Coordinates of C-alpha atoms in Angstrom, one line a residue:
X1 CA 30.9 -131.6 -169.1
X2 CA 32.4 -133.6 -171.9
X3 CA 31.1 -131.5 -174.6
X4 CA 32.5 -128.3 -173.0
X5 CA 35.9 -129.8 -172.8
X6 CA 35.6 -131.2 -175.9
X7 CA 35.1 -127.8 -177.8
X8 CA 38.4 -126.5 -175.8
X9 CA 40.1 -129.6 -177.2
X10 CA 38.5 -129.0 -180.7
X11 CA 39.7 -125.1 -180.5
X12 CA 43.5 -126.1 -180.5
X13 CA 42.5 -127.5 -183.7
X14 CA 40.5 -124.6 -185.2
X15 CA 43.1 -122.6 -184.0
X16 CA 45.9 -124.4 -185.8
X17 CA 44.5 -123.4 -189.0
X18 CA 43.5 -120.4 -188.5
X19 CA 46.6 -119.2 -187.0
X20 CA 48.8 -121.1 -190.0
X21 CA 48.8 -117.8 -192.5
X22 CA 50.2 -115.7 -189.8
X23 CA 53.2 -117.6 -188.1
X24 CA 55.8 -115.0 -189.6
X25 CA 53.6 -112.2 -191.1
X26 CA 56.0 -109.6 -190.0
X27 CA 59.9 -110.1 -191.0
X28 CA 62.1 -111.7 -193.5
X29 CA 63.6 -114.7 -193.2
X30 CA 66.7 -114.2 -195.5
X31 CA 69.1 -117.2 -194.2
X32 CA 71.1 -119.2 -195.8
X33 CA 69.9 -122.6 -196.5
X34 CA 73.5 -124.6 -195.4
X35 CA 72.4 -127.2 -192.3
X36 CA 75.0 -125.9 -189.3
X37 CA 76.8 -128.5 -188.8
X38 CA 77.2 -129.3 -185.0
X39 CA 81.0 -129.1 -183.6
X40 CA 82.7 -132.6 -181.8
X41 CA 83.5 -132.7 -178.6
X42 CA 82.7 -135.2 -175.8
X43 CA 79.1 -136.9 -175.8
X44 CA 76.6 -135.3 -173.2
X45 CA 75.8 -137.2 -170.5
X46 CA 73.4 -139.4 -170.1
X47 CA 72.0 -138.8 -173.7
X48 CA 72.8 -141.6 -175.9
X49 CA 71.3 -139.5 -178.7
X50 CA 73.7 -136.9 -178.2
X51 CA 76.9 -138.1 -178.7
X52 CA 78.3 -134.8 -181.1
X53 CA 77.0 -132.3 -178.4
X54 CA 79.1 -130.6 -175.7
X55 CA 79.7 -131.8 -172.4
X56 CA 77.6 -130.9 -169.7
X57 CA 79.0 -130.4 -166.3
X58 CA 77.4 -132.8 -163.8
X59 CA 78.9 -131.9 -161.0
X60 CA 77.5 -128.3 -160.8
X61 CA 74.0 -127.3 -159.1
X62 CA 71.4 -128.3 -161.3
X63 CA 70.0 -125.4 -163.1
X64 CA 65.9 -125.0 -163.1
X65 CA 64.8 -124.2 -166.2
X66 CA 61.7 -122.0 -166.6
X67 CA 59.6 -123.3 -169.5
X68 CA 56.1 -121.9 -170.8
X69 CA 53.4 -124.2 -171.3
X70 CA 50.5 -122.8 -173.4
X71 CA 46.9 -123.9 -172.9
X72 CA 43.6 -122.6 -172.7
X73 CA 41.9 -123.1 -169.8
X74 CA 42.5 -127.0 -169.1
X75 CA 42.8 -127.7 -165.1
X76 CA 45.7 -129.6 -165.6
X77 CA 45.8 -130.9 -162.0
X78 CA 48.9 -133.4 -163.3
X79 CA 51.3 -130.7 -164.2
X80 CA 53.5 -130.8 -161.0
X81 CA 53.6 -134.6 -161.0
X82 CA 54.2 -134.3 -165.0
X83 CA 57.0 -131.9 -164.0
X84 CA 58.4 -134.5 -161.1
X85 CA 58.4 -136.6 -163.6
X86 CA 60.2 -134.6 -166.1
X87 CA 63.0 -134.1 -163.5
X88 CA 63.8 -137.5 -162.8
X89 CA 64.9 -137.9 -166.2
X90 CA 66.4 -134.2 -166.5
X91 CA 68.7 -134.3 -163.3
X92 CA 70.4 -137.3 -164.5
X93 CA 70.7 -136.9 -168.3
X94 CA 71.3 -132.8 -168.3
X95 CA 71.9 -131.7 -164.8
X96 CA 69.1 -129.5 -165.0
X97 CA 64.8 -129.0 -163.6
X98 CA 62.2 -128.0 -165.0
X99 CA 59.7 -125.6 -163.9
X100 CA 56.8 -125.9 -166.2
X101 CA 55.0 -122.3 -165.9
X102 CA 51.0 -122.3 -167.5
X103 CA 50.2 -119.2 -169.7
X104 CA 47.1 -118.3 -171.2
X105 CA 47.0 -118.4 -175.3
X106 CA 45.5 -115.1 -175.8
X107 CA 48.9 -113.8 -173.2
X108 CA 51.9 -115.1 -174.6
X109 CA 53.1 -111.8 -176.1
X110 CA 51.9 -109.5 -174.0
X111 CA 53.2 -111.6 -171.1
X112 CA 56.2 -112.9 -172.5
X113 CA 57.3 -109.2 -173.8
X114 CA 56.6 -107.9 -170.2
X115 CA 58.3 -110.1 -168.8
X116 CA 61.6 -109.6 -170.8
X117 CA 61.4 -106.1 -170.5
X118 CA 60.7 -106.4 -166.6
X119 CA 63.7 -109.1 -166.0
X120 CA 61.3 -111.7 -164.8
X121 CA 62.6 -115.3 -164.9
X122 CA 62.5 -116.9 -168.3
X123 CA 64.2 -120.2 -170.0
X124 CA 62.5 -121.3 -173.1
X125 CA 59.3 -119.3 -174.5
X126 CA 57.1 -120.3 -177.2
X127 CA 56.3 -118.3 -180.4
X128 CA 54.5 -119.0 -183.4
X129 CA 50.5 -119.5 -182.8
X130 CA 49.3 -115.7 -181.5
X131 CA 53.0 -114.6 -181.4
X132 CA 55.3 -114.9 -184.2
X133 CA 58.4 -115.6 -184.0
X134 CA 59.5 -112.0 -186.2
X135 CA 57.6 -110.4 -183.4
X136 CA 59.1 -111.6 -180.4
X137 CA 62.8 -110.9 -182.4
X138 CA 61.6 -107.5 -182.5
X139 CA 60.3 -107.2 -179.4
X140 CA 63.8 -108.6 -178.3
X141 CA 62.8 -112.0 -176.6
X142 CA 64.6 -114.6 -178.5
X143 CA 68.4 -115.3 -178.1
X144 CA 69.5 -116.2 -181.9
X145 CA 70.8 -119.8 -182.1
X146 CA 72.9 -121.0 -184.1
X147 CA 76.0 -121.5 -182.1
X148 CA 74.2 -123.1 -178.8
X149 CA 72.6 -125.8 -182.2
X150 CA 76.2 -126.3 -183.5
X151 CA 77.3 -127.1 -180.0
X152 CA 74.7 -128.5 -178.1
X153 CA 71.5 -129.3 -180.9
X154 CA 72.6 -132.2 -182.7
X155 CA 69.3 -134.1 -182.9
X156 CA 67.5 -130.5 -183.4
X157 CA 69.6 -130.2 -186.4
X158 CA 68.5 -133.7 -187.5
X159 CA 65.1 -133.4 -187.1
X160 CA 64.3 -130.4 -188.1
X161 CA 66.6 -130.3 -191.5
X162 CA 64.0 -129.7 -193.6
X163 CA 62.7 -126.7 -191.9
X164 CA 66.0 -124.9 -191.1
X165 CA 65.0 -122.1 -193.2
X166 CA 61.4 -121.4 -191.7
X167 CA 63.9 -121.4 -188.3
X168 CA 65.6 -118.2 -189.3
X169 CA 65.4 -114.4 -189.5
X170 CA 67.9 -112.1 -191.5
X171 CA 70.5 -115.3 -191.6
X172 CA 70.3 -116.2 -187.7
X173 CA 68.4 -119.1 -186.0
X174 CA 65.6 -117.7 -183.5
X175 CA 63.3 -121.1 -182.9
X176 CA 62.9 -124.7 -183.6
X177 CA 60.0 -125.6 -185.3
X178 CA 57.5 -127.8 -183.5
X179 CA 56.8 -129.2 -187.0
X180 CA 59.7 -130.4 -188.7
X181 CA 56.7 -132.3 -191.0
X182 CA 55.6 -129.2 -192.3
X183 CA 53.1 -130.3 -194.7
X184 CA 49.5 -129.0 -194.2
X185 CA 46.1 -128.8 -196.4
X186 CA 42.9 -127.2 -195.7
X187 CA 40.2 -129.8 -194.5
X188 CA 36.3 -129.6 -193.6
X189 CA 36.2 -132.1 -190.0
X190 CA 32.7 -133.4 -190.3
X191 CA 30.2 -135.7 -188.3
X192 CA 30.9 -139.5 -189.5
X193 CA 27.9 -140.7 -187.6
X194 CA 25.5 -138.4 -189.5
X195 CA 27.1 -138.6 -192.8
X196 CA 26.9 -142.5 -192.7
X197 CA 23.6 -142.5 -192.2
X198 CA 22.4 -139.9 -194.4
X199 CA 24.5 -141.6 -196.9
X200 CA 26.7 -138.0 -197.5
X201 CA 29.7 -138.7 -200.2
X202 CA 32.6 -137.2 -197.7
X203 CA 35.9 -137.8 -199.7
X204 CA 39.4 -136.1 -199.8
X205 CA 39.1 -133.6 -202.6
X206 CA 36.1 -132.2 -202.2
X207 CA 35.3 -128.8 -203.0
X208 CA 33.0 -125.8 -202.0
X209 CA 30.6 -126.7 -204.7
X210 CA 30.7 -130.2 -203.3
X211 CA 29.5 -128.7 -199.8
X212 CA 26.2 -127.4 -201.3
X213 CA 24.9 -130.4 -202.1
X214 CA 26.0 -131.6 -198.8
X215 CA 24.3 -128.9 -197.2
X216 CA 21.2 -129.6 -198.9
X217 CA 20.5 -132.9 -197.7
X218 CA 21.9 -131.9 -194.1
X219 CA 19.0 -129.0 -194.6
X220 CA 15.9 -131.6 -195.1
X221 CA 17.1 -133.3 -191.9
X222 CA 17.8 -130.0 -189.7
X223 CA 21.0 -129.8 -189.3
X224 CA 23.3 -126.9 -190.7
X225 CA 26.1 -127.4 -192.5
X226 CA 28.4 -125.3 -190.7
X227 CA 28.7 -121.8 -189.0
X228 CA 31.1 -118.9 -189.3
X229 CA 30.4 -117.0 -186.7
X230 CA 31.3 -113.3 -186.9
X231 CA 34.8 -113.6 -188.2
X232 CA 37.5 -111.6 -189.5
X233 CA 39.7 -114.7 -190.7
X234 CA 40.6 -115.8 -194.1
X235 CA 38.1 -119.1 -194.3
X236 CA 39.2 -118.9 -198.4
X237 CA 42.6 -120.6 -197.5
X238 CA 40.7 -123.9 -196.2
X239 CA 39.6 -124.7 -199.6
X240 CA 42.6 -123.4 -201.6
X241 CA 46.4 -124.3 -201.6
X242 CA 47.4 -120.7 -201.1
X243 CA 50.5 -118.7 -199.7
X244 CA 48.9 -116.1 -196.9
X245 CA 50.3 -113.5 -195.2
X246 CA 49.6 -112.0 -192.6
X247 CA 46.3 -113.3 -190.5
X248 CA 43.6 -112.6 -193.3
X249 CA 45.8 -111.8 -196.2
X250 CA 46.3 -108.3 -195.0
X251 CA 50.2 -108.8 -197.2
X252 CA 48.9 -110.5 -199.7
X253 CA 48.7 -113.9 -200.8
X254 CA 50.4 -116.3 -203.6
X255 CA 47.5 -118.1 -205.2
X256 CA 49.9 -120.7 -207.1
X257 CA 52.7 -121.0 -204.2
X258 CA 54.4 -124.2 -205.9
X259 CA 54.6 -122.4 -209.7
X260 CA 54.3 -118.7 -209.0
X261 CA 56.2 -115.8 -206.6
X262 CA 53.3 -113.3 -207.3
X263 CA 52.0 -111.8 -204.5
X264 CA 47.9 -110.6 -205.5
X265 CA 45.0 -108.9 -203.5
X266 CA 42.9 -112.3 -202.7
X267 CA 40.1 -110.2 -202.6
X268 CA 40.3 -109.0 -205.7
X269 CA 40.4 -112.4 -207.4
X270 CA 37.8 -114.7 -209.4
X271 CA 39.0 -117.6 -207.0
X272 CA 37.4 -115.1 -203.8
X273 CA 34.6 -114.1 -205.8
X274 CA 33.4 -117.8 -206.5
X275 CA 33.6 -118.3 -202.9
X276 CA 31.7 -115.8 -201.5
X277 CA 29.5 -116.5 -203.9
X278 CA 29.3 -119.9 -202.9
X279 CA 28.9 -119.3 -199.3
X280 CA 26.0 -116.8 -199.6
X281 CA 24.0 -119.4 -201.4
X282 CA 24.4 -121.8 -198.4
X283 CA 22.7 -118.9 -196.4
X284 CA 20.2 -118.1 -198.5
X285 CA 18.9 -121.6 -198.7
X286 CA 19.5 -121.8 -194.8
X287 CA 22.8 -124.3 -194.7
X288 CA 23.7 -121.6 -192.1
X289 CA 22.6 -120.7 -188.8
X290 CA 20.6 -117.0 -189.4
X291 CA 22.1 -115.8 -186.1
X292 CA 25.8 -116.6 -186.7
X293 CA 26.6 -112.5 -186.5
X294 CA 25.5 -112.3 -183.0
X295 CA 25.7 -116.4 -181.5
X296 CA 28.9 -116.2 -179.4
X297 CA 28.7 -119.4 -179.3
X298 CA 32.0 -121.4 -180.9
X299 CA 31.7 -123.3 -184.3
X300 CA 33.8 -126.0 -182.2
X301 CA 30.8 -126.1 -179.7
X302 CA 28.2 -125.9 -181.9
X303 CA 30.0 -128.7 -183.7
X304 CA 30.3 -130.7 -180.2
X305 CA 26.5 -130.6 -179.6
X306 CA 26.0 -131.5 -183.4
X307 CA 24.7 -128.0 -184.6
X308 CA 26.5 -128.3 -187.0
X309 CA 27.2 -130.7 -189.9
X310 CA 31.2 -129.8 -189.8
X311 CA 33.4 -126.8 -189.9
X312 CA 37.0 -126.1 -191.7
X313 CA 40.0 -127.0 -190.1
X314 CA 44.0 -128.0 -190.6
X315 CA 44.3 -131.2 -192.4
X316 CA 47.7 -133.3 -191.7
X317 CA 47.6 -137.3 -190.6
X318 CA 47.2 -136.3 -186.8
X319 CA 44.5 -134.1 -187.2
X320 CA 41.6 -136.3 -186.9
X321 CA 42.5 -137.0 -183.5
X322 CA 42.3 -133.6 -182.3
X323 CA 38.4 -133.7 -183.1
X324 CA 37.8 -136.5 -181.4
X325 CA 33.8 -136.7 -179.6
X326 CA 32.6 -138.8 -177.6
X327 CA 29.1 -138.6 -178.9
X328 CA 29.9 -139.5 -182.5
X329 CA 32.3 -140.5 -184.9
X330 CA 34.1 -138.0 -186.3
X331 CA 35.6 -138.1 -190.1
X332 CA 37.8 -135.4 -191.8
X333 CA 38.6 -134.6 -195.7
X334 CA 40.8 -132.9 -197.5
X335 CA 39.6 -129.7 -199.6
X336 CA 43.0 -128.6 -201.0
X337 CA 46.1 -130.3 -202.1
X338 CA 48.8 -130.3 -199.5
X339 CA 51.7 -127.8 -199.0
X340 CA 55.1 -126.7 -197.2
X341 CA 54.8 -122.7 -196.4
X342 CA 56.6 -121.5 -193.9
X343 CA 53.4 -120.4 -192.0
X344 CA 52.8 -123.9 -190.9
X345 CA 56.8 -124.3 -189.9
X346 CA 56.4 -121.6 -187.7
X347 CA 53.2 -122.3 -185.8
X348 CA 54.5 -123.7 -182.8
X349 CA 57.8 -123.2 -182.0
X350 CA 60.5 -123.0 -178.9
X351 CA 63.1 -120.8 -178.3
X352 CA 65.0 -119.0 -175.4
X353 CA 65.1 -115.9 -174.1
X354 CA 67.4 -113.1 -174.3
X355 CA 67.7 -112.8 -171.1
X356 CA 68.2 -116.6 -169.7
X357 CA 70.5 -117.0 -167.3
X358 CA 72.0 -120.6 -169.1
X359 CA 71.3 -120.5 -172.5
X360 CA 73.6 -123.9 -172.5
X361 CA 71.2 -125.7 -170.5
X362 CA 67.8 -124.6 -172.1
X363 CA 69.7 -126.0 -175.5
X364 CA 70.2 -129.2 -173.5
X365 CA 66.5 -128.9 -172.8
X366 CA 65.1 -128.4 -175.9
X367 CA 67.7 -130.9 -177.4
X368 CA 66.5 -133.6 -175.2
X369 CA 63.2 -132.9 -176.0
X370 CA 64.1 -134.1 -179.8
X371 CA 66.4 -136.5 -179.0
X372 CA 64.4 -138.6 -176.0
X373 CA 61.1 -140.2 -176.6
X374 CA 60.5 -140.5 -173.1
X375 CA 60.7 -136.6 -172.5
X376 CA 58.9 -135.7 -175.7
X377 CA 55.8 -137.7 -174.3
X378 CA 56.0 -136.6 -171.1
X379 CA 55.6 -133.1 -172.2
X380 CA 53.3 -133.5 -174.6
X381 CA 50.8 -136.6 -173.2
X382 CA 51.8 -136.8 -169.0
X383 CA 52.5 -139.5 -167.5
X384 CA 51.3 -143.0 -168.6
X385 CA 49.2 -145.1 -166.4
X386 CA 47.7 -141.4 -165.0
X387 CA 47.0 -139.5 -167.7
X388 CA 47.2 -141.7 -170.5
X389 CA 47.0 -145.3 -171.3
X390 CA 48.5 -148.0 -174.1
X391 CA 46.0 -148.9 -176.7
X392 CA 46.2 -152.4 -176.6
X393 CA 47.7 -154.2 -179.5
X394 CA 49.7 -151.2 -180.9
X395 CA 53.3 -150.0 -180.6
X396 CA 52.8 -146.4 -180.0
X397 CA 49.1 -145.4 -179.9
X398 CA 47.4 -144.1 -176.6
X399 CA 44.5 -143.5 -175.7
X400 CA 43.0 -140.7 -172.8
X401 CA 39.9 -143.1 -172.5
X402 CA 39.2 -144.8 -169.1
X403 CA 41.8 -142.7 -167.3
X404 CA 41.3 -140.1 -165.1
X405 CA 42.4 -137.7 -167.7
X406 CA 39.5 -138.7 -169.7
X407 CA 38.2 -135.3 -169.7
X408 CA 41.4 -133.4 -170.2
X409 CA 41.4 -132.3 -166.7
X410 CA 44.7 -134.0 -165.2
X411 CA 47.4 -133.3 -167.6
X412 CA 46.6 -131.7 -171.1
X413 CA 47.8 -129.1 -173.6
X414 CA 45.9 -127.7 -176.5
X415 CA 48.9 -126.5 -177.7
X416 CA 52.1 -128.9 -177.0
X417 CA 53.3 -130.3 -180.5
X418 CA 57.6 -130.6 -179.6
X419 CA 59.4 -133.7 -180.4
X420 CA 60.4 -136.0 -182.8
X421 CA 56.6 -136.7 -184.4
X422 CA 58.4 -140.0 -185.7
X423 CA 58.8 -141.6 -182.3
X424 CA 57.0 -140.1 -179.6
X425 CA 53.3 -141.3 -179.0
X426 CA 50.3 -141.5 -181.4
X427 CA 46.9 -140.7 -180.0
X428 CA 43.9 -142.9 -180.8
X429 CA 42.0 -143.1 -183.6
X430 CA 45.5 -143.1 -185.1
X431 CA 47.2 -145.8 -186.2
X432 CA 50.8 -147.5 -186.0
X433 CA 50.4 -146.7 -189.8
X434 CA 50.5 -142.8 -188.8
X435 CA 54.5 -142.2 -189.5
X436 CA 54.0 -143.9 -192.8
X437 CA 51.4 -141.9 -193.4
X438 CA 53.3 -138.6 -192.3
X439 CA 56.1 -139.2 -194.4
X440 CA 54.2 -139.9 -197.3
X441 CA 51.9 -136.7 -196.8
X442 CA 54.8 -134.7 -196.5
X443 CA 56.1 -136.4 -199.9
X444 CA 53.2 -136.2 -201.5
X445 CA 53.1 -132.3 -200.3
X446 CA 54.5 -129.4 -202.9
X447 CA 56.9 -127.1 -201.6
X448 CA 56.1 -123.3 -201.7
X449 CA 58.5 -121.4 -203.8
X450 CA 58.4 -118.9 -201.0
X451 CA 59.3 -121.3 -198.1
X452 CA 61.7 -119.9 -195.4
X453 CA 60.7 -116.4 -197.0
X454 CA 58.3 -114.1 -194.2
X455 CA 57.0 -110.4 -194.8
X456 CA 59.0 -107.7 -192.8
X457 CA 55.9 -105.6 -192.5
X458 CA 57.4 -103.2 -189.7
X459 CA 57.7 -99.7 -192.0
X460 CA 53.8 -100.3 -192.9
X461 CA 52.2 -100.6 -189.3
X462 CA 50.3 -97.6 -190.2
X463 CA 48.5 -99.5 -193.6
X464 CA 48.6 -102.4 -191.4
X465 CA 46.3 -101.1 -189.1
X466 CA 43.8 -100.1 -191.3
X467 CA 43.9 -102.9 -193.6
X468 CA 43.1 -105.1 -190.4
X469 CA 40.3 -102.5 -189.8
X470 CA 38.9 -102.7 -193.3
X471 CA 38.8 -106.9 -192.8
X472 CA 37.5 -106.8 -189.1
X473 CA 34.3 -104.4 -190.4
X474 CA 33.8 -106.1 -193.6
X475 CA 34.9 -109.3 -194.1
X476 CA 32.8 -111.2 -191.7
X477 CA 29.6 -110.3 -193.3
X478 CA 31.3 -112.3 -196.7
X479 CA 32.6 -114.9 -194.8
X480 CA 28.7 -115.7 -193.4
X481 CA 27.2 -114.9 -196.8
X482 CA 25.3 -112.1 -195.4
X483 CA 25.4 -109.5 -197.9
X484 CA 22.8 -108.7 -200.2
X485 CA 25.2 -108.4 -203.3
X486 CA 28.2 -110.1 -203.8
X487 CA 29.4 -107.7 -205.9
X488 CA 28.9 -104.8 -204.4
X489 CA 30.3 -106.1 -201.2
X490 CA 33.7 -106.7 -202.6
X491 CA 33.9 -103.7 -204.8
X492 CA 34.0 -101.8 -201.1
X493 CA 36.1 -103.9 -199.4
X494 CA 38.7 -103.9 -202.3
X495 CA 38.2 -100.1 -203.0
X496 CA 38.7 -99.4 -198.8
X497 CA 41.1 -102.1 -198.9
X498 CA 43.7 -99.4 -201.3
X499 CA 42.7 -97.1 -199.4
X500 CA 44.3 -98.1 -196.3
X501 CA 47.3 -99.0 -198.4
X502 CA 47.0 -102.9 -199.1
X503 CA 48.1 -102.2 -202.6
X504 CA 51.8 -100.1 -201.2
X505 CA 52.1 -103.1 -198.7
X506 CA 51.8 -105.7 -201.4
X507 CA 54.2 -104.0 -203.4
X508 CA 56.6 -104.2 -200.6
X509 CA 56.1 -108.0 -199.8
X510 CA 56.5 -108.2 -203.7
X511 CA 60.0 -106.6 -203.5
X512 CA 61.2 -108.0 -200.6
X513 CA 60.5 -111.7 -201.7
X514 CA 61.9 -111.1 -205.0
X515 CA 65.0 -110.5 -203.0
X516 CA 64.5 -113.0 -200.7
X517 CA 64.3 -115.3 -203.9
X518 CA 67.3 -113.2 -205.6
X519 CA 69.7 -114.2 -202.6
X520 CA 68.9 -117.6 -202.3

């Protein structure tokens, strides 16, 4: 039982990454870069953290605020005392409730779209992760804004300064980042326990060639090394500090995002070649399970029940505790220098729909949620004492061990990253040392030359289409080193790849981030 709910918790994390080249794939973020700056007026009640924003009227009937709350398929048998708990805090500080509604990942745009177009209740919605925020502007579900921030979003525009322009489409605010610490490098999450005592050199840095002689030694000792399963995904961008867009690079991809603007066909490109190269080696000499084509089994499972050596994943400060077994220790390294892309900024974000009946008081919401400790960890961790305890000795650091939650079946979210990351909880093996460690990532981190910038990709859903064919056919049989020439394998993807028009779509993204760049 732990190992299953351990391979959900250990898909949040997979999904992170994989997810990070397509957070706004499909429209151009041309705003200014000026921080709004919110209006005076009387402080909001309640909220000492507040003091600029607009009163809130605490004498009318509380509003109920309908908010989504994404998971996979966690029980969460907590969430109405969560939400209780919420309330007691809410009713006082913004005259308002929540009602915290569960959706299914693989729903939110289908769902939240529907329920738009349908009139069905909705408050705040999140976008980013299967639904960008370009799309759900499109598909006219976000209320732009910048005026509820100036007037109610004081500690939104505080925390999230640095990301204001990943916030933005055409000039207009659409979202608040749930990672105002935008920094993110591709990682390999790896089995500590075996690598200790195989004496495996795991250190930050490492590189694909570093990974085969890993693999080598994992080989004499039966395990694999990792597993790809049959997919479509770009697994280049763990090992490389590169600028993707769309989900596989259907858009193209800056290969030098901190010196260079060009966008290039990655799979036309020495850097692909080496890696494809790379990775068929690891299945010729059997680093890889033979029946990764047809295993539906997860990577994230196979990892759980120590299949597998490792598999690529995000790598930030926090991430480590997302892999967290209880079978073994778990260790995580860096395979590409850190970076601040817009993807990442736009992974998990909240905003509120078109249609909400008090935009006022889902700002308030959302506001809070930045601005109050207390309401960040509730929504994000449950309720201390039930679903989570203090790890003795620490400031900030819990722990899910020894509590009923234990197995992520009371109160837990795969997908709930909102809040100041600066003072809200820590989960264990992090330390107190993790904010020092943030900041310094993210100043450590370079800064895409593209950042705030996103592809409008809405005139080429025709090339879109096939170029997402082309990759679903092809690119998984490269990604698991099963082809019998490297080569040849590329030449066809590349050559179908113009065919269904990568070539006039990377020419668009060219243009429009040169102007994109020109304007800014």
């Amino acid at each position: 039982m732990k190992k299953k709910l351990v391979s959900i918790l250990t898909a949040g994390a997979v999904a992170t990454m994989t997810l990070a080249g397509c957070g706004g794939a499909s429209d151009t973020a041309t705003g200014e870069e000026e921080t709004a700056s919110a209006e005076t007026s009387e402080g909001t009640a309640g909220s000492e953290d507040s003091t600029s924003d607009a009163a809130i009227d605490m004498s009318e009937e509380p509003y109920e605020i309908a908010v989504q709350f994404i998971g996979l398929n966690e029980s969460n048998n907590d969430l109405e005392a969560v939400e209780a708990a919420i309330n007691e805090i809410t009713l006082d500080k913004i005259n308002a409730t929540v009602d915290l509604q569960p959706l299914f990942i693989g729903d939110m745009g289908t769902t939240t779209s529907m329920g738009i177009a349908g009139g069905e209740k909705m408050d705040i919605v999140t976008v980013g992760l299967v639904y960008a925020m370009s799309s759900a502007v499109k598909d006219g579900v976000l209320l732009e804004l910048d005026d509820l921030i100036a007037e109610r979003g004081s500690a939104i525009s505080e925390v999230c300064s640095t990301v204001e322009a990943a916030q933005r489409i055409n000039g207009k605010t659409y979202a608040v980042s749930g990672y105002p610490y935008p920094a993110v490098a591709g990682g390999f999450v790896y089995n500590k326990t075996v690598a200790d005592k195989l004496g495996l050199d795991m250190h930050d840095g490492m590189t694909i060639d570093d990974l085969t002689a890993v693999g080598e030694t994992l080989k004499e000792h039966g395990m694999y090394l990792t597993s790809f399963s049959n997919s479509a995904q770009l697994n280049f961008k763990f090992m490389n500090s590169v600028d993707v867009y769309g989900a596989s690079g259907d858009y193209g991809v800056v290969m030098d995002p901190s010196n260079d603007t060009t966008v290039e066909n990655v799979f036309a490109t020495d850097e692909f070649k080496h890696y494809c190269e790379t990775v068929k080696t690891w299945f010729d000499n059997g680093y890889l399970p033979e029946d990764q084509m047809t295993d539906t089994t997860s990577v994230q499972q196979h990892f759980a029940n120590q299949k597998v050596f490792g598999t690529s994943t995000a790598y930030t400060p926090d991430q480590i505790a997302v892999w967290t077994n209880p079978d073994f220790e778990t260790g995580i390294v860096s395979m590409s220098n850190p970076i601040i892309q817009t993807s990442f900024a736009q992974e998990m974000m909240l905003g509120i729909a078109a249609t909400s009946e008090r935009p006022d008081k889902c700002m308030d919401l959302i506001n809070l949620i930045y601005s109050d400790a207390d309401v960040a960890n509730l929504f994000n961790y449950g309720i201390e004492g039930t679903d989570y305890v203090a790890v003795d000795g620490t400031d900030n650091v819990i722990t899910y061990d020894g509590t009923a939650n234990a197995d992520h079946s009371g109160y837990y979210t795969s997908f709930m990253h909102f809040g100041n990351p600066t003072t809200r909880h820590i989960v264990a093996p992090l330390t107190d040392e993790y904010v020092n460690d943030l900041e310094a990532f993210n100043d450590s981190a370079v800064v895409s030359k593209a950042f705030g910038y996103a592809f409008d990709a809405e005139a080429y859903s025709t090339q879109a289409a096939g170029i997402s064919a082309v990759l679903a056919e092809q690119l998984p049989l490269l990604n698991a080193g099963q082809v019998e020439d490297v080569d040849a394998a590329i030449e066809k993807l590349v050559g179908d790849l113009q065919t269904a028009g990568i070539d006039e779509v990377i020419a668009a993204n060219q243009e429009q981030l040169d102007a994109y760049l020109a304007g800014n």
